[in-house]
Coordinates of C-alpha atoms and ligand atoms in Angstrom, one line a residue:
X1 CA -1.0 28.5 2.8
X2 CA -3.8 30.8 2.1
X3 CA -3.3 34.5 2.7
X4 CA -5.6 37.5 2.7
X5 CA -6.7 39.2 -0.5
X6 CA -4.8 42.3 0.5
X7 CA -1.5 40.2 0.6
X8 CA -2.3 38.7 -2.8
X9 CA -2.9 42.2 -4.3
X10 CA 0.4 43.4 -2.7
X11 CA 2.3 40.5 -4.3
X12 CA 0.8 41.1 -7.7
X13 CA 1.9 44.7 -7.7
X14 CA 5.4 43.6 -6.7
X15 CA 5.4 41.2 -9.6
X16 CA 4.3 43.9 -12.0
X17 CA 7.2 46.1 -11.0
X18 CA 9.7 43.2 -11.3
X19 CA 8.5 42.0 -14.7
X20 CA 8.2 45.5 -15.9
X21 CA 11.8 46.3 -15.0
X22 CA 13.2 43.1 -16.6
X23 CA 11.1 43.0 -19.8
X24 CA 9.0 45.8 -21.4
X25 CA 7.2 47.2 -18.4
X26 CA 3.5 47.7 -17.9
X27 CA 0.5 45.6 -16.8
X28 CA 0.2 43.9 -20.2
X29 CA 3.6 42.3 -19.8
X30 CA 2.7 40.6 -16.6
X31 CA 0.3 38.5 -18.7
X32 CA 2.8 38.6 -21.6
X33 CA 3.1 34.9 -22.0
X34 CA -0.1 34.7 -24.1
X35 CA 0.9 37.4 -26.5
X36 CA 4.6 36.5 -26.8
X37 CA 5.6 34.8 -30.1
X38 CA 7.5 31.5 -29.9
X39 CA 10.8 33.2 -30.4
X40 CA 10.4 35.2 -27.2
X41 CA 11.5 33.8 -23.8
X42 CA 9.0 34.6 -21.1
X43 CA 9.2 34.1 -17.4
X44 CA 6.7 31.4 -16.1
X45 CA 5.3 33.6 -13.3
X46 CA 3.0 32.0 -10.9
X47 CA 1.4 33.4 -7.7
X48 CA 2.4 31.5 -4.7
X49 CA -0.8 32.4 -2.9
X50 CA -3.9 30.5 -3.7
X51 CA -6.7 32.9 -4.6
X52 CA -9.4 33.4 -7.3
X53 CA -8.8 31.3 -10.4
X54 CA -5.6 29.8 -9.0
X55 CA -7.4 28.7 -5.9
X56 CA -10.0 26.7 -7.9
X57 CA -7.1 25.0 -9.7
X58 CA -5.2 24.1 -6.6
X59 CA -6.3 20.6 -5.6
X60 CA -5.1 21.0 -2.0
X61 CA -7.3 24.0 -1.3
X62 CA -10.1 23.8 -3.9
X63 CA -13.6 23.2 -2.5
X64 CA -15.5 23.6 -5.8
X65 CA -19.1 24.5 -5.2
X66 CA -18.6 24.3 -1.4
X67 CA -16.9 27.7 -1.2
X68 CA -19.2 29.8 1.0
X69 CA -20.6 33.2 -0.1
X70 CA -18.1 34.9 2.2
X71 CA -15.2 32.9 0.8
X72 CA -16.3 33.7 -2.7
X73 CA -16.2 37.4 -1.8
X74 CA -12.9 37.4 0.0
X75 CA -11.0 35.1 -2.4
X76 CA -12.0 36.6 -5.7
X77 CA -14.2 33.7 -6.7
X78 CA -17.3 35.7 -7.7
X79 CA -18.3 34.7 -11.2
X80 CA -15.9 31.9 -11.4
X81 CA -18.4 29.5 -9.9
X82 CA -22.1 29.0 -10.6
X83 CA -24.3 30.6 -7.9
X84 CA -25.3 27.5 -5.9
X85 CA -23.4 26.7 -2.7
X86 CA -23.4 23.1 -1.6
X87 CA -21.8 21.3 1.3
X88 CA -19.2 18.6 1.2
X89 CA -21.7 15.8 1.9
X90 CA -23.8 16.7 -1.1
X91 CA -20.7 16.9 -3.3
X92 CA -19.8 13.4 -2.0
X93 CA -23.3 12.1 -2.8
X94 CA -23.2 13.4 -6.3
X95 CA -19.8 12.1 -7.0
X96 CA -20.5 8.6 -5.6
X97 CA -23.6 8.6 -7.8
X98 CA -21.6 9.4 -10.8
X99 CA -18.9 6.9 -10.0
X100 CA -21.4 4.1 -9.5
X101 CA -22.8 4.7 -13.0
X102 CA -19.5 3.8 -14.7
X103 CA -19.6 0.3 -16.1
X104 CA -15.9 -0.5 -15.9
X105 CA -13.7 -0.3 -12.8
X106 CA -11.0 1.5 -14.8
X107 CA -13.4 4.3 -15.6
X108 CA -14.0 4.7 -11.8
X109 CA -10.3 4.7 -11.3
X110 CA -9.8 7.5 -13.8
X111 CA -12.7 9.5 -12.3
X112 CA -11.2 9.2 -8.8
X113 CA -7.7 10.2 -10.1
X114 CA -9.2 13.2 -11.8
X115 CA -11.0 14.1 -8.5
X116 CA -7.7 13.7 -6.6
X117 CA -6.1 16.2 -9.0
X118 CA -9.0 18.6 -8.7
X119 CA -10.1 18.5 -5.1
X120 CA -7.9 16.5 -2.7
X121 CA -10.1 16.7 0.4
X122 CA -13.2 15.6 -1.4
X123 CA -11.2 12.7 -2.9
X124 CA -10.2 11.6 0.6
X125 CA -13.6 12.1 2.0
X126 CA -15.0 9.7 -0.6
X127 CA -12.3 7.2 0.0
X128 CA -12.7 7.3 3.8
X129 CA -16.5 7.2 3.8
X130 CA -16.8 4.5 1.1
X131 CA -13.6 2.5 1.9
X132 CA -14.8 -1.0 1.2
X133 CA -16.4 0.0 -2.1
X134 CA -13.5 2.2 -3.4
X135 CA -10.5 0.2 -2.1
X136 CA -10.6 -2.3 -5.0
X137 CA -10.6 0.7 -7.4
X138 CA -7.9 2.8 -5.9
X139 CA -5.8 -0.3 -5.2
X140 CA -5.8 -3.9 -6.2
X141 CA -7.2 -5.2 -8.5
X142 CA -8.1 -2.1 -10.6
X143 CA -4.8 -0.4 -10.0
X144 CA -3.1 -3.3 -11.8
X145 CA -5.1 -2.6 -14.9
X146 CA -4.4 1.1 -14.6
X147 CA -0.7 0.4 -14.5
X148 CA -1.0 -1.8 -17.6
X149 CA -2.6 1.0 -19.4
X150 CA -0.8 3.8 -17.7
X151 CA 0.8 5.0 -20.9
X152 CA -2.5 5.7 -22.6
X153 CA -4.5 6.9 -19.6
X154 CA -1.6 9.1 -18.3
X155 CA -2.7 12.7 -18.2
X156 CA -0.9 14.6 -15.4
X157 CA 2.3 13.1 -13.9
X158 CA 1.8 12.0 -10.3
X159 CA 4.7 11.3 -8.0
X160 CA 8.4 11.5 -8.8
X161 CA 10.0 9.7 -11.7
X162 CA 13.7 8.9 -11.1
X163 CA 15.4 7.2 -14.0
X164 CA 18.9 6.4 -15.0
X165 CA 19.0 9.8 -16.7
X166 CA 18.9 11.3 -13.2
X167 CA 22.0 9.4 -12.0
X168 CA 24.2 11.7 -10.0
X169 CA 21.4 14.3 -9.6
X170 CA 18.9 12.5 -7.4
X171 CA 19.2 14.9 -4.5
X172 CA 18.4 17.8 -6.9
X173 CA 15.4 15.9 -8.3
X174 CA 14.1 15.4 -4.8
X175 CA 14.3 19.2 -4.3
X176 CA 12.0 19.7 -7.3
X177 CA 9.2 18.0 -5.4
X178 CA 7.0 20.8 -4.0
X179 CA 6.6 19.5 -0.5
X180 CA 9.5 19.6 1.9
X181 CA 8.2 17.8 5.0
X182 CA 8.0 14.2 3.7
X183 CA 7.2 11.5 6.2
X184 CA 6.5 8.4 4.0
X185 CA 8.0 7.5 0.6
X186 CA 6.7 4.6 -1.3
X187 CA 9.0 3.4 -4.0
X188 CA 8.8 0.8 -6.8
X189 CA 11.1 -0.1 -9.6
X190 CA 8.1 -1.6 -11.4
X191 CA 9.7 -5.1 -12.0
X192 CA 6.9 -7.1 -10.4
X193 CA 3.7 -5.2 -10.3
X194 CA 1.1 -7.2 -8.3
X195 CA 0.8 -10.5 -10.2
X196 CA 1.3 -8.7 -13.5
X197 CA 5.1 -8.8 -13.9
X198 CA 7.4 -6.1 -15.2
X199 CA 5.5 -2.9 -16.0
X200 CA 8.6 -0.7 -15.9
X201 CA 7.8 3.0 -15.4
X202 CA 4.1 2.3 -15.5
X203 CA 4.4 0.9 -12.0
X204 CA 3.8 4.4 -10.7
X205 CA 0.2 3.6 -10.1
X206 CA 1.3 1.4 -7.2
X207 CA 3.1 4.0 -5.0
X208 CA 0.4 6.6 -5.9
X209 CA -2.4 4.2 -4.9
X210 CA -0.6 2.9 -1.8
X211 CA 0.0 6.4 -0.5
X212 CA -3.6 7.4 -1.1
X213 CA -4.4 4.5 1.3
X214 CA -1.8 5.7 3.8
X215 CA -3.8 8.9 4.0
X216 CA -7.3 7.4 3.8
X217 CA -6.7 4.4 6.1
X218 CA -3.9 5.5 8.4
X219 CA -4.4 9.3 8.4
X220 CA -0.9 10.3 7.2
X221 CA -1.2 13.8 5.6
X222 CA -1.2 13.7 1.8
X223 CA 1.4 16.5 1.7
X224 CA 3.7 14.2 3.7
X225 CA 3.6 11.4 1.2
X226 CA 5.9 11.0 -1.8
X227 CA 5.3 8.3 -4.5
X228 CA 8.5 7.4 -6.4
X229 CA 9.2 5.2 -9.4
X230 CA 12.7 4.2 -10.2
X231 CA 13.1 3.6 -13.9
X232 CA 16.0 1.3 -14.7
X233 CA 14.4 0.1 -18.0
X234 CA 12.1 -2.8 -18.6
X235 CA 12.3 -6.3 -19.9
X236 CA 8.7 -6.1 -21.0
X237 CA 8.9 -6.4 -24.8
X238 CA 5.4 -5.2 -25.3
X239 CA 6.2 -1.9 -23.5
X240 CA 9.5 -1.5 -25.3
X241 CA 7.7 -1.7 -28.6
X242 CA 4.8 0.5 -27.5
X243 CA 5.1 4.0 -29.0
X244 CA 3.1 5.4 -26.1
X245 CA 5.3 3.9 -23.4
X246 CA 6.3 6.6 -20.9
X247 CA 9.5 5.1 -19.5
X248 CA 13.1 4.4 -20.6
X249 CA 13.1 2.3 -23.7
X250 CA 15.9 0.0 -22.8
X251 CA 16.4 -3.3 -21.0
X252 CA 16.7 -3.2 -17.3
X253 CA 20.1 -2.6 -15.9
X254 CA 21.2 -4.9 -13.2
X255 CA 24.2 -5.5 -10.9
X256 CA 26.3 -2.5 -9.9
X257 CA 24.6 0.0 -12.1
X258 CA 21.2 -0.9 -10.5
X259 CA 22.5 -1.0 -6.9
X260 CA 24.4 2.3 -7.3
X261 CA 21.3 4.1 -8.5
X262 CA 19.2 2.6 -5.6
X263 CA 22.0 3.6 -3.2
X264 CA 22.1 7.1 -4.4
X265 CA 18.3 7.3 -4.0
X266 CA 18.3 6.0 -0.5
X267 CA 21.1 8.2 0.5
X268 CA 19.5 11.3 -1.0
X269 CA 16.1 10.6 0.6
X270 CA 17.7 10.4 4.0
X271 CA 19.9 13.5 3.4
X272 CA 16.9 15.5 2.2
X273 CA 14.2 14.4 4.6
X274 CA 16.1 13.1 7.6
X275 CA 16.5 9.9 9.6
X276 CA 12.8 9.6 10.3
X277 CA 11.4 9.3 6.8
X278 CA 9.9 6.0 6.1
X279 CA 10.9 4.4 2.8
X280 CA 8.5 1.6 1.8
X281 CA 9.6 -0.8 -1.0
X282 CA 6.8 -2.0 -3.1
X283 CA 6.6 -4.6 -5.9
X284 CA 10.3 -5.1 -6.4
X285 CA 11.3 -8.5 -7.8
X286 CA 12.2 -11.2 -5.3
X287 CA 16.0 -11.0 -5.4
X288 CA 16.1 -7.2 -5.1
X289 CA 13.3 -7.1 -2.5
X290 CA 15.2 -9.3 0.0
X291 CA 18.6 -7.7 -0.8
X292 CA 17.4 -4.1 -0.4
X293 CA 15.6 -4.8 2.9
X294 CA 18.6 -6.7 4.3
X295 CA 21.1 -4.0 3.1
X296 CA 19.3 -0.9 4.3
X297 CA 17.4 -2.0 7.4
X298 CA 20.3 -1.1 9.7
X299 CA 20.9 2.4 8.3
X300 CA 17.4 3.5 7.1
X301 CA 13.8 3.4 8.2
X302 CA 12.8 0.9 5.5
X303 CA 9.8 -1.4 5.2
X304 CA 8.8 -3.9 2.6
X305 CA 5.0 -4.4 2.5
X306 CA 5.2 -7.5 0.3
X307 CA 7.4 -9.3 2.8
X308 CA 6.8 -7.7 6.2
X309 CA 3.3 -6.2 5.8
X310 CA 2.0 -9.5 4.4
X311 CA 3.7 -11.4 7.3
X312 CA 2.2 -9.2 9.9
X313 CA -1.3 -9.3 8.5
X314 CA -1.2 -13.1 8.1
X315 CA 0.2 -13.6 11.5
X316 CA -2.7 -11.5 12.9
X317 CA -5.2 -13.8 11.2
X318 CA -3.4 -16.8 12.6
X319 CA -3.4 -15.4 16.1
X320 CA -7.1 -14.7 15.9
X321 CA -7.8 -18.1 14.5
X322 CA -5.7 -19.9 17.1
X323 CA -7.6 -17.9 19.8
X324 CA -10.9 -18.9 18.4
X325 CA -9.8 -22.6 18.5
X326 CA -8.7 -22.2 22.2
X327 CA -5.2 -23.3 21.3
X328 CA -1.8 -21.6 21.3
X329 CA 0.5 -21.0 18.4
X330 CA 3.0 -23.5 19.6
X331 CA 0.3 -26.3 19.2
X332 CA 0.3 -25.8 15.4
X333 CA 2.3 -27.1 12.5
X334 CA 2.4 -24.9 9.4
X335 CA 2.7 -26.0 5.7
X336 CA 3.3 -23.4 3.0
X337 CA 2.6 -23.9 -0.6
X338 CA 4.9 -21.3 -2.2
X339 CA 8.2 -20.1 -0.7
X340 CA 8.7 -16.6 -2.2
X341 CA 8.5 -13.1 -0.7
X342 CA 5.1 -13.7 0.9
X343 CA 5.7 -17.3 2.1
X344 CA 9.1 -17.0 3.6
X345 CA 8.3 -13.6 5.1
X346 CA 5.2 -15.0 6.9
X347 CA 7.1 -18.1 8.0
X348 CA 9.9 -16.0 9.5
X349 CA 7.4 -13.9 11.5
X350 CA 5.5 -16.9 12.8
X351 CA 8.8 -18.5 13.9
X352 CA 9.7 -15.3 15.7
X353 CA 6.4 -15.1 17.5
X354 CA 6.6 -18.7 18.4
X355 CA 10.1 -18.6 19.8
X356 CA 9.1 -15.6 21.9
X357 CA 6.0 -17.3 23.1
X358 CA 7.8 -20.6 23.9
X359 CA 11.0 -19.0 25.0
X360 CA 12.7 -21.2 22.4
X361 CA 15.4 -20.7 19.8
X362 CA 14.4 -19.7 16.2
X363 CA 15.8 -23.1 15.1
X364 CA 13.3 -24.8 17.4
X365 CA 10.4 -22.8 15.9
X366 CA 11.6 -23.4 12.4
X367 CA 11.0 -27.1 13.0
X368 CA 7.2 -26.5 13.1
X369 CA 7.2 -24.7 9.8
X370 CA 7.5 -26.5 6.4
X371 CA 7.5 -25.0 2.9
X372 CA 6.8 -26.5 -0.5
X373 CA 8.0 -24.6 -3.6
X374 CA 7.7 -25.4 -7.3
X375 CA 10.3 -28.3 -6.9
X376 CA 8.6 -29.9 -3.9
X377 CA 9.2 -29.9 -0.1
X378 CA 12.2 -27.8 0.9
X379 CA 14.6 -30.4 2.4
X380 CA 18.2 -30.6 3.3
X381 CA 19.1 -32.6 0.2
X382 CA 18.2 -29.6 -1.9
X383 CA 20.4 -27.2 0.0
X384 CA 23.0 -26.5 -2.7
X385 CA 20.4 -25.4 -5.2
X386 CA 18.2 -23.4 -2.9
X387 CA 18.1 -19.6 -3.0
X388 CA 19.5 -17.9 0.1
X389 CA 16.2 -17.0 1.7
X390 CA 14.8 -20.5 1.4
X391 CA 17.8 -22.2 3.1
X392 CA 16.6 -21.7 6.7
X393 CA 13.6 -23.8 5.9
X394 CA 15.4 -26.9 4.6
X395 CA 14.6 -29.7 7.0
X396 CA 16.0 -33.2 7.3
X397 CA 13.3 -35.2 5.5
X398 CA 13.0 -37.4 2.5
X399 CA 12.1 -35.4 -0.7
X400 CA 8.4 -35.1 -1.5
X401 CA 7.4 -33.5 -4.8
X402 CA 3.8 -32.6 -4.2
X403 CA 1.5 -30.8 -1.8
X404 CA -0.8 -33.7 -1.1
X405 CA 2.1 -36.1 -0.1
X406 CA 3.5 -33.3 2.1
X407 CA 0.1 -32.9 3.9
X408 CA -0.2 -36.6 4.5
X409 CA 3.3 -36.9 5.9
X410 CA 3.7 -33.7 7.8
X411 CA 0.1 -33.4 9.1
X412 CA -0.1 -29.6 9.3
X413 CA -2.8 -27.9 11.2
X414 CA -2.4 -24.7 9.1
X415 CA -2.1 -24.7 5.3
X416 CA -1.0 -21.4 3.7
X417 CA -1.1 -20.9 -0.1
X418 CA 1.4 -18.3 -1.3
X419 CA 2.5 -19.7 -4.7
X420 CA 0.3 -17.7 -7.0
X421 CA -0.9 -21.1 -8.5
X422 CA -4.7 -21.0 -8.8
X423 CA -6.8 -24.0 -7.6
X424 CA -3.8 -25.8 -6.2
X425 CA -5.9 -26.6 -3.0
X426 CA -7.9 -29.3 -4.7
X427 CA -10.7 -31.3 -3.2
X428 CA -8.2 -34.0 -2.0
X429 CA -6.0 -31.4 -0.4
X430 CA -8.8 -29.8 1.6
X431 CA -10.2 -33.2 2.5
X432 CA -6.8 -34.4 3.7
X433 CA -6.5 -31.3 5.9
X434 CA -10.0 -31.9 7.2
X435 CA -9.2 -35.6 8.0
X436 CA -6.2 -34.6 10.1
X437 CA -7.8 -31.6 11.9
X438 CA -11.1 -30.9 13.6
X439 CA -10.7 -27.2 12.5
X440 CA -8.2 -26.9 9.7
X441 CA -7.0 -23.3 9.1
X442 CA -6.8 -22.7 5.3
X443 CA -5.3 -19.5 4.0
X444 CA -5.5 -19.2 0.2
X445 CA -3.5 -16.0 -0.1
X446 CA -2.7 -15.9 -3.8
X447 CA -4.0 -13.0 -5.8
X448 CA -5.7 -12.0 -8.0
X449 CA -9.0 -14.0 -7.7
X450 CA -8.2 -16.5 -10.4
X451 CA -4.9 -17.3 -8.7
X452 CA -6.6 -18.1 -5.4
X453 CA -5.7 -21.7 -4.3
X454 CA -9.1 -22.8 -3.5
X455 CA -11.2 -21.1 -6.0
X456 CA -11.5 -18.6 -8.7
X457 CA -15.2 -18.0 -8.0
X458 CA -17.7 -18.2 -5.1
X459 CA -18.8 -21.6 -6.2
X460 CA -15.4 -23.2 -5.6
X461 CA -15.2 -21.4 -2.3
X462 CA -18.4 -22.9 -1.1
X463 CA -16.9 -26.2 -2.1
X464 CA -14.0 -25.5 0.1
X465 CA -16.4 -25.3 3.0
X466 CA -18.3 -28.3 1.7
X467 CA -15.1 -30.4 1.4
X468 CA -14.3 -29.7 5.0
X469 CA -18.0 -29.9 5.9
X470 CA -18.0 -26.4 7.3
X471 CA -15.2 -27.0 9.7
X472 CA -12.4 -25.1 7.9
X473 CA -11.4 -21.6 9.1
X474 CA -10.8 -19.9 5.8
X475 CA -9.2 -16.7 4.7
X476 CA -8.1 -15.5 1.3
X477 CA -6.0 -12.9 -0.4
X478 CA -8.8 -11.9 -2.7
X479 CA -12.3 -11.0 -1.6
X480 CA -15.1 -13.6 -1.8
X481 CA -18.8 -13.3 -1.1
X482 CA -20.3 -15.0 2.0
X483 CA -21.1 -18.7 1.8
X484 CA -23.9 -20.6 3.2
X485 CA -23.3 -24.1 4.5
X486 CA -25.5 -26.3 6.7
X487 CA -27.7 -23.3 7.7
X488 CA -24.7 -21.2 8.7
X489 CA -23.4 -18.2 6.8
X490 CA -19.6 -18.0 6.6
X491 CA -18.0 -14.7 5.8
X492 CA -14.5 -15.3 4.3
X493 CA -12.3 -12.6 5.7
X494 CA -9.7 -11.1 3.4
X495 CA -6.1 -11.1 4.6
X496 CA -5.6 -7.7 3.1
X497 CA -2.2 -6.0 3.7
X498 CA -4.3 -2.8 3.8
X499 CA -5.2 -3.7 7.4
X500 CA -1.6 -3.2 8.5
X501 CA 0.7 -1.0 6.5
X502 CA -1.0 2.4 7.0
X503 CA -1.4 2.0 10.8
X504 CA 2.1 0.6 11.0
X505 CA 3.5 3.6 9.1
X506 CA 1.5 6.0 11.3
X507 CA 3.0 4.4 14.4
X508 CA 6.5 5.0 13.0
X509 CA 5.6 8.6 12.2
X510 CA 4.1 9.5 15.6
X511 CA 6.9 7.9 17.5
X512 CA 9.6 9.4 15.3
X513 CA 11.0 5.9 14.9
X514 CA 14.3 5.6 13.1
X515 CA 14.4 1.9 12.3
X516 CA 11.9 -0.9 11.8
X517 CA 12.3 -3.8 14.2
X518 CA 10.6 -7.2 13.8
X519 CA 9.1 -6.8 17.2
X520 CA 7.1 -3.8 15.8
X521 CA 5.6 -6.2 13.2
X522 CA 4.6 -8.5 16.0
X523 CA 3.0 -5.6 17.9
X524 CA 1.0 -4.7 14.8
X525 CA -0.2 -8.3 14.4
X526 CA -1.3 -8.4 18.0
X527 CA -3.1 -5.1 17.7
X528 CA -5.0 -6.3 14.6
X529 CA -5.8 -9.7 16.1
X530 CA -7.1 -8.0 19.2
X531 CA -9.7 -6.1 17.2
X532 CA -11.5 -9.4 16.2
X533 CA -14.6 -9.7 18.2
X534 CA -16.7 -12.6 19.3
X535 CA -19.4 -11.7 16.7
X536 CA -16.7 -11.9 14.0
X537 CA -15.6 -15.4 15.1
X538 CA -19.2 -16.6 15.0
X539 CA -19.3 -15.6 11.3
X540 CA -16.0 -17.5 10.7
X541 CA -14.1 -14.3 10.4
X542 CA -10.5 -13.9 11.6
X543 CA -10.2 -10.3 10.7
X544 CA -12.3 -7.3 12.0
X545 CA -14.6 -5.5 9.6
X546 CA -12.7 -3.2 7.2
X547 CA -15.3 -0.5 7.7
X548 CA -13.7 0.5 11.0
X549 CA -10.2 0.7 9.5
X550 CA -9.3 4.1 11.0
X551 CA -10.0 2.7 14.5
X552 CA -8.0 -0.3 13.7
X553 CA -5.1 1.8 12.3
X554 CA -5.0 3.9 15.5
X555 CA -4.6 0.8 17.6
X556 CA -2.0 -0.6 15.4
X557 CA -0.2 2.7 15.3
X558 CA -0.3 2.9 19.1
X559 CA 1.1 -0.6 19.6
X560 CA 3.9 0.0 17.0
X561 CA 4.8 3.4 18.5
X562 CA 4.9 2.0 22.1
X563 CA 7.1 -0.8 20.9
X564 CA 9.4 1.7 19.2
X565 CA 9.8 3.6 22.4
X566 CA 10.4 0.4 24.4
X567 CA 13.1 -0.6 22.0
X568 CA 14.7 2.9 22.2
X569 CA 13.9 3.6 18.6
X570 CA 11.2 6.3 19.2
X571 CA 12.7 9.8 19.0
X572 CA 9.7 12.0 19.3
X573 CA 9.7 13.4 22.9
X574 CA 8.0 13.6 25.2
X575 CA 6.5 10.1 24.8
X576 CA 2.7 10.5 24.6
X577 CA 0.9 9.0 27.6
X578 CA -2.2 7.9 25.7
X579 CA -0.8 6.6 22.5
X580 CA -4.2 5.6 20.9
X581 CA -5.4 9.2 21.5
X582 CA -2.2 10.5 20.1
X583 CA -2.6 8.4 16.9
X584 CA -6.3 9.4 16.5
X585 CA -5.6 13.1 16.9
X586 CA -2.7 13.1 14.4
X587 CA -4.9 11.6 11.7
X588 CA -5.6 13.7 8.7
X589 CA -9.3 14.8 8.3
X590 CA -10.6 15.5 4.9
X591 CA -13.3 17.9 6.1
X592 CA -13.0 21.4 4.5
X593 CA -11.6 24.1 6.6
X594 CA -13.1 27.6 6.5
X595 CA -10.8 30.2 4.8
X596 CA -10.2 33.6 6.3
Ligands
NAD1 P1 6.9 -15.0 -5.3 O1 7.0 -15.1 -6.7 O2 8.0 -14.3 -4.5 O3 6.8 -16.5 -4.7 C1 6.1 -17.5 -5.3 C2 6.6 -18.9 -4.7 O4 5.7 -19.9 -5.2 C3 8.0 -19.3 -5.1 O5 8.6 -19.8 -4.0 C4 7.8 -20.3 -6.2 O6 8.8 -21.3 -6.1 C5 6.5 -21.0 -5.7 N1 5.8 -21.7 -6.7 C6 5.6 -21.4 -8.0 N2 4.9 -22.4 -8.6 C7 4.7 -23.3 -7.7 C8 4.0 -24.6 -7.7 N3 3.5 -25.0 -8.9 N4 4.0 -25.3 -6.6 C9 4.5 -24.9 -5.5 N5 5.2 -23.7 -5.4 C10 5.2 -22.9 -6.5 O7 5.5 -14.4 -5.0 P2 5.0 -13.7 -3.6 O8 5.3 -12.3 -3.5 O9 5.5 -14.6 -2.5 O10 3.5 -13.9 -3.8 C11 2.9 -15.1 -3.9 C12 1.4 -15.0 -3.9 O11 0.9 -14.4 -2.7 C13 0.9 -14.0 -5.0 O12 -0.2 -14.6 -5.6 C14 0.5 -12.8 -4.2 O13 -0.6 -12.1 -4.8 C15 0.0 -13.4 -2.9 N6 0.1 -12.4 -1.8 C16 -1.0 -12.3 -1.0 C17 -1.0 -11.3 0.0 C18 -2.2 -11.2 0.9 O14 -3.0 -12.0 0.8 N7 -2.2 -10.3 1.8 C19 0.2 -10.6 0.2 C20 1.3 -10.8 -0.6 C21 1.2 -11.7 -1.6

């Protein structure tokens, strides 16, 4: 908090007296650190009130050249800044111009990180006002490259690093974090960063980036966000042999040692920040991701974006597409290519929605959903060798070992790619879907772009439309440019998790929710699908434009919060009457505030 100059002066003189009595006395000793030799111990005094030089170096309060004449007088800034006073809009214009001049996305990433460390409000203003342009820099795909090179581009630590060295002391470590009122924690153990594999401690770029989006897209205050990386070692040989690697140089621990550390972490977070703190798991490897979610969902407010966020965003796209076809979800049959975190998470949520819609059992709904993994169609005869999370999808059917045969036999109306295998939706696959369906829904979700099932480039994408003769409703995990076919321009909408998670998190925060319930995910999907307008459908889009993400987030937050109260999981009382207004008004604004 800022305080008046008089208070600052008062504090300084107190400090002089203190330091004087404990060391040699006198004004000189207050600044004694510079003159002390290496043998002398000195006290690392800092002023807790931001003013003058300190104010300029405090990213939360710094405004750079936007400090007014009056503020410069009151806050001892005269001479510390050049004479010109500019407003925040001009600062933004200049920075965007600079950023656009960089040739490589990683340079832009570094410039934005540096801005975040220098002037937080300006960073968020840039991000909010230029969200479509900067999202791929702050998050995927550039954040992936940043994580790969984290060791060498690392300058100032961001977030909290909790390694095996902190075992038994995690509560104390949490207390070292400067903010006390945390609402959202995003945590990774770095084992499966995007599609890039084990990046160990360098995975920190992910929680940092994700939480920047929590603020920019969902309006959660930056001071309420805590990025965490749990370092249990890495199996990445390249990192282990890299002299600049910033993490523990040992193989990953597993089993009890791993789960004990995670348990200590989850217990400490709840103890320190309370029942209502949201803990979002991010980029954990398959086995741990499912296990952690299942283990802690009954005792903690936990959410896994890779599983639940993906499911909710994809279900939203399906609901919108189904509406545009004039059908209902129960009319459709789903075939997944890929049965991992994303695939089974989506399948589970579709089944839940369907069973609620049809008033049918989950077993009934499961029958409409089929999955193919690397060994072929998931069928009963494979039951013994299937991983636990795949078992519910094993149907009574003869084994089929490829996607094409599965399409021909099962005749799905919706084809969902979640295998990470690029170009697996070949021409014959798309044509088979188009021969069965008037309007096949094709979701090529695998990332990054070269892994996309239909295409690595625009040209292939246009083929996808060509193969279906413009009849396919198409969405992808990676962004693609618009495609022209038969005089129509199709805009392939991106099924981006960023549509959901920040609004979802805001909904949990404003309702004071203490647990995540699957019905809240359905509520988020419905809110997002409800934002798709007729004009979007005409362009072939099944998601709304990302440029209005804050409006979208407010509606998602409101639906999620209402559901939390309905389920008896919302604890913040009284329950707001107009939930959308409540969500909007609780969103962080990056505009500078005048300082007294
Ligand atoms: P995962 O590793 O958990 O699952 C991959 C699955 O694909 C496994 O079931 C595996 O058996 C299967 N598979 C591998 N090779 C195969 C093959 N040749 N044929 C058939 N199946 C095969 O990964 P995940 O987290 O589920 O992610 C999968 C993909 O989805 C990734 O590319 C990821 O980027 C993407 N994804 C997209 C979104 C989105 O669009 N919003 C969200 C999350 C994940």
